[in-house]
Amino acid sequence: MSGTNNLKSAAADIMCCACCGIAEGDDIKLKTCTACKSARYCSVKCQKDHRRKHKKECKKRAAELRDELLFKQPESNHYGDCPICCLPLQLDLSKSTMTTCCSKII
């Protein structure tokens, strides 16, 4: 049973061309779809041939990647935002009475 699982995981690790199914090897380097980053192709011809089938799923995945990037929250490493200009306040508030963001005293 564990031999079957190892075979399945090994098969999942092998990258194949989405159009013709050729596996990536020493002599064949697969290129990734630049929009969705999920489909791989061995040649421009395969990419063009597979485009009609791939287009709908590609647009959906590309939109998901864009949304993840847009709505990803930055790490909070500051004392909050200035109530006037909404820029992050500096880390050490004792060094200055004026904010560096808008030069106002808060």
PDB file of C-alpha atoms in Angstrom:
ATOM      1  CA  MET A   1       0.000   0.000   0.000  1.00  0.00           C
ATOM      2  CA  SER A   2       2.786   2.458   0.875  1.00  0.00           C
ATOM      3  CA  GLY A   3       4.491   1.631  -2.441  1.00  0.00           C
ATOM      4  CA  THR A   4       1.386   2.842  -4.263  1.00  0.00           C
ATOM      5  CA  ASN A   5       1.400   6.111  -2.292  1.00  0.00           C
ATOM      6  CA  ASN A   6       5.101   6.654  -3.082  1.00  0.00           C
ATOM      7  CA  LEU A   7       4.389   6.059  -6.765  1.00  0.00           C
ATOM      8  CA  LYS A   8       1.509   8.582  -6.728  1.00  0.00           C
ATOM      9  CA  SER A   9       3.587  11.240  -4.957  1.00  0.00           C
ATOM     10  CA  ALA A  10       6.478  10.675  -7.377  1.00  0.00           C
ATOM     11  CA  ALA A  11       4.097  11.042 -10.320  1.00  0.00           C
ATOM     12  CA  ALA A  12       2.726  14.276  -8.842  1.00  0.00           C
ATOM     13  CA  ASP A  13       6.264  15.695  -8.559  1.00  0.00           C
ATOM     14  CA  ILE A  14       6.957  15.171 -12.291  1.00  0.00           C
ATOM     15  CA  MET A  15       6.124  18.273 -14.337  1.00  0.00           C
ATOM     16  CA  CYS A  16       4.498  17.626 -17.717  1.00  0.00           C
ATOM     17  CA  CYS A  17       3.553  19.775 -20.696  1.00  0.00           C
ATOM     18  CA  ALA A  18      -0.132  20.723 -20.380  1.00  0.00           C
ATOM     19  CA  CYS A  19      -0.676  20.145 -24.102  1.00  0.00           C
ATOM     20  CA  CYS A  20       1.292  17.073 -25.172  1.00  0.00           C
ATOM     21  CA  GLY A  21       2.209  15.525 -21.792  1.00  0.00           C
ATOM     22  CA  ILE A  22       5.964  15.376 -22.331  1.00  0.00           C
ATOM     23  CA  ALA A  23       7.703  15.154 -18.949  1.00  0.00           C
ATOM     24  CA  GLU A  24      10.389  17.637 -17.943  1.00  0.00           C
ATOM     25  CA  GLY A  25      13.856  16.136 -18.167  1.00  0.00           C
ATOM     26  CA  ASP A  26      17.496  17.091 -18.602  1.00  0.00           C
ATOM     27  CA  ASP A  27      17.015  17.946 -22.272  1.00  0.00           C
ATOM     28  CA  ILE A  28      13.467  19.399 -21.975  1.00  0.00           C
ATOM     29  CA  LYS A  29      12.834  22.497 -19.865  1.00  0.00           C
ATOM     30  CA  LEU A  30       9.182  23.405 -19.389  1.00  0.00           C
ATOM     31  CA  LYS A  31       8.164  27.058 -19.435  1.00  0.00           C
ATOM     32  CA  THR A  32       5.485  28.259 -17.005  1.00  0.00           C
ATOM     33  CA  CYS A  33       2.418  30.240 -18.072  1.00  0.00           C
ATOM     34  CA  THR A  34       3.261  33.790 -17.046  1.00  0.00           C
ATOM     35  CA  ALA A  35      -0.337  34.720 -16.159  1.00  0.00           C
ATOM     36  CA  CYS A  36      -1.515  31.856 -13.924  1.00  0.00           C
ATOM     37  CA  LYS A  37       1.821  30.212 -13.057  1.00  0.00           C
ATOM     38  CA  SER A  38       0.165  26.778 -13.043  1.00  0.00           C
ATOM     39  CA  ALA A  39       0.340  25.419 -16.616  1.00  0.00           C
ATOM     40  CA  ARG A  40       3.675  24.385 -18.131  1.00  0.00           C
ATOM     41  CA  TYR A  41       4.597  23.985 -21.781  1.00  0.00           C
ATOM     42  CA  CYS A  42       7.492  22.423 -23.676  1.00  0.00           C
ATOM     43  CA  SER A  43       7.226  24.811 -26.637  1.00  0.00           C
ATOM     44  CA  VAL A  44       5.467  27.899 -27.942  1.00  0.00           C
ATOM     45  CA  LYS A  45       3.542  25.677 -30.359  1.00  0.00           C
ATOM     46  CA  CYS A  46       2.113  23.619 -27.467  1.00  0.00           C
ATOM     47  CA  GLN A  47       1.223  26.809 -25.603  1.00  0.00           C
ATOM     48  CA  LYS A  48      -0.655  28.179 -28.623  1.00  0.00           C
ATOM     49  CA  ASP A  49      -2.401  24.850 -29.276  1.00  0.00           C
ATOM     50  CA  HIS A  50      -3.546  24.556 -25.647  1.00  0.00           C
ATOM     51  CA  ARG A  51      -4.600  28.213 -25.268  1.00  0.00           C
ATOM     52  CA  ARG A  52      -8.262  27.638 -26.158  1.00  0.00           C
ATOM     53  CA  LYS A  53      -8.643  24.998 -23.424  1.00  0.00           C
ATOM     54  CA  HIS A  54      -6.529  26.889 -20.889  1.00  0.00           C
ATOM     55  CA  LYS A  55      -7.829  30.447 -21.351  1.00  0.00           C
ATOM     56  CA  LYS A  56     -10.843  30.366 -18.990  1.00  0.00           C
ATOM     57  CA  GLU A  57      -9.037  28.677 -16.092  1.00  0.00           C
ATOM     58  CA  CYS A  58      -5.970  30.857 -16.666  1.00  0.00           C
ATOM     59  CA  LYS A  59      -7.947  34.094 -16.333  1.00  0.00           C
ATOM     60  CA  LYS A  60      -9.617  32.829 -13.164  1.00  0.00           C
ATOM     61  CA  ARG A  61      -6.302  31.815 -11.538  1.00  0.00           C
ATOM     62  CA  ALA A  62      -4.558  35.027 -12.636  1.00  0.00           C
ATOM     63  CA  ALA A  63      -7.341  37.072 -10.991  1.00  0.00           C
ATOM     64  CA  GLU A  64      -6.920  35.056  -7.770  1.00  0.00           C
ATOM     65  CA  LEU A  65      -3.171  35.719  -7.773  1.00  0.00           C
ATOM     66  CA  ARG A  66      -3.758  39.448  -8.377  1.00  0.00           C
ATOM     67  CA  ASP A  67      -6.279  39.604  -5.528  1.00  0.00           C
ATOM     68  CA  GLU A  68      -3.910  37.812  -3.153  1.00  0.00           C
ATOM     69  CA  LEU A  69      -1.205  40.319  -3.969  1.00  0.00           C
ATOM     70  CA  LEU A  70      -3.503  43.347  -3.709  1.00  0.00           C
ATOM     71  CA  PHE A  71      -5.202  42.412  -0.460  1.00  0.00           C
ATOM     72  CA  LYS A  72      -2.229  40.938   1.349  1.00  0.00           C
ATOM     73  CA  GLN A  73      -1.837  42.827   4.624  1.00  0.00           C
ATOM     74  CA  PRO A  74       1.654  44.182   5.280  1.00  0.00           C
ATOM     75  CA  GLU A  75       3.449  43.229   8.454  1.00  0.00           C
ATOM     76  CA  SER A  76       2.806  45.779  11.184  1.00  0.00           C
ATOM     77  CA  ASN A  77       6.146  47.098  12.413  1.00  0.00           C
ATOM     78  CA  HIS A  78       5.211  50.659  13.327  1.00  0.00           C
ATOM     79  CA  TYR A  79       3.203  52.505  15.983  1.00  0.00           C
ATOM     80  CA  GLY A  80       0.156  52.938  13.821  1.00  0.00           C
ATOM     81  CA  ASP A  81      -0.790  55.524  11.255  1.00  0.00           C
ATOM     82  CA  CYS A  82      -0.791  59.306  11.441  1.00  0.00           C
ATOM     83  CA  PRO A  83      -4.369  60.531  11.959  1.00  0.00           C
ATOM     84  CA  ILE A  84      -3.728  63.421   9.561  1.00  0.00           C
ATOM     85  CA  CYS A  85      -2.015  61.880   6.536  1.00  0.00           C
ATOM     86  CA  CYS A  86      -2.527  58.135   7.274  1.00  0.00           C
ATOM     87  CA  LEU A  87       1.153  57.281   6.714  1.00  0.00           C
ATOM     88  CA  PRO A  88       2.926  54.957   9.190  1.00  0.00           C
ATOM     89  CA  LEU A  89       4.404  56.751  12.226  1.00  0.00           C
ATOM     90  CA  GLN A  90       8.113  56.356  12.917  1.00  0.00           C
ATOM     91  CA  LEU A  91       9.302  53.629  15.242  1.00  0.00           C
ATOM     92  CA  ASP A  92      10.920  55.836  17.903  1.00  0.00           C
ATOM     93  CA  LEU A  93       8.518  58.609  18.884  1.00  0.00           C
ATOM     94  CA  SER A  94      10.897  59.977  21.582  1.00  0.00           C
ATOM     95  CA  LYS A  95      13.355  61.284  18.983  1.00  0.00           C
ATOM     96  CA  SER A  96      11.001  63.903  17.575  1.00  0.00           C
ATOM     97  CA  THR A  97       7.891  65.810  18.598  1.00  0.00           C
ATOM     98  CA  MET A  98       6.937  66.285  14.957  1.00  0.00           C
ATOM     99  CA  THR A  99       5.861  63.424  12.794  1.00  0.00           C
ATOM    100  CA  THR A 100       8.060  62.699   9.809  1.00  0.00           C
ATOM    101  CA  CYS A 101       5.127  61.968   7.599  1.00  0.00           C
ATOM    102  CA  CYS A 102       3.373  65.357   7.499  1.00  0.00           C
ATOM    103  CA  SER A 103       5.511  67.534   9.841  1.00  0.00           C
ATOM    104  CA  LYS A 104       2.584  68.186  12.189  1.00  0.00           C
ATOM    105  CA  ILE A 105       2.687  67.987  15.986  1.00  0.00           C
ATOM    106  CA  ILE A 106       0.264  65.397  17.258  1.00  0.00           C
TER     107      ILE A 106
END
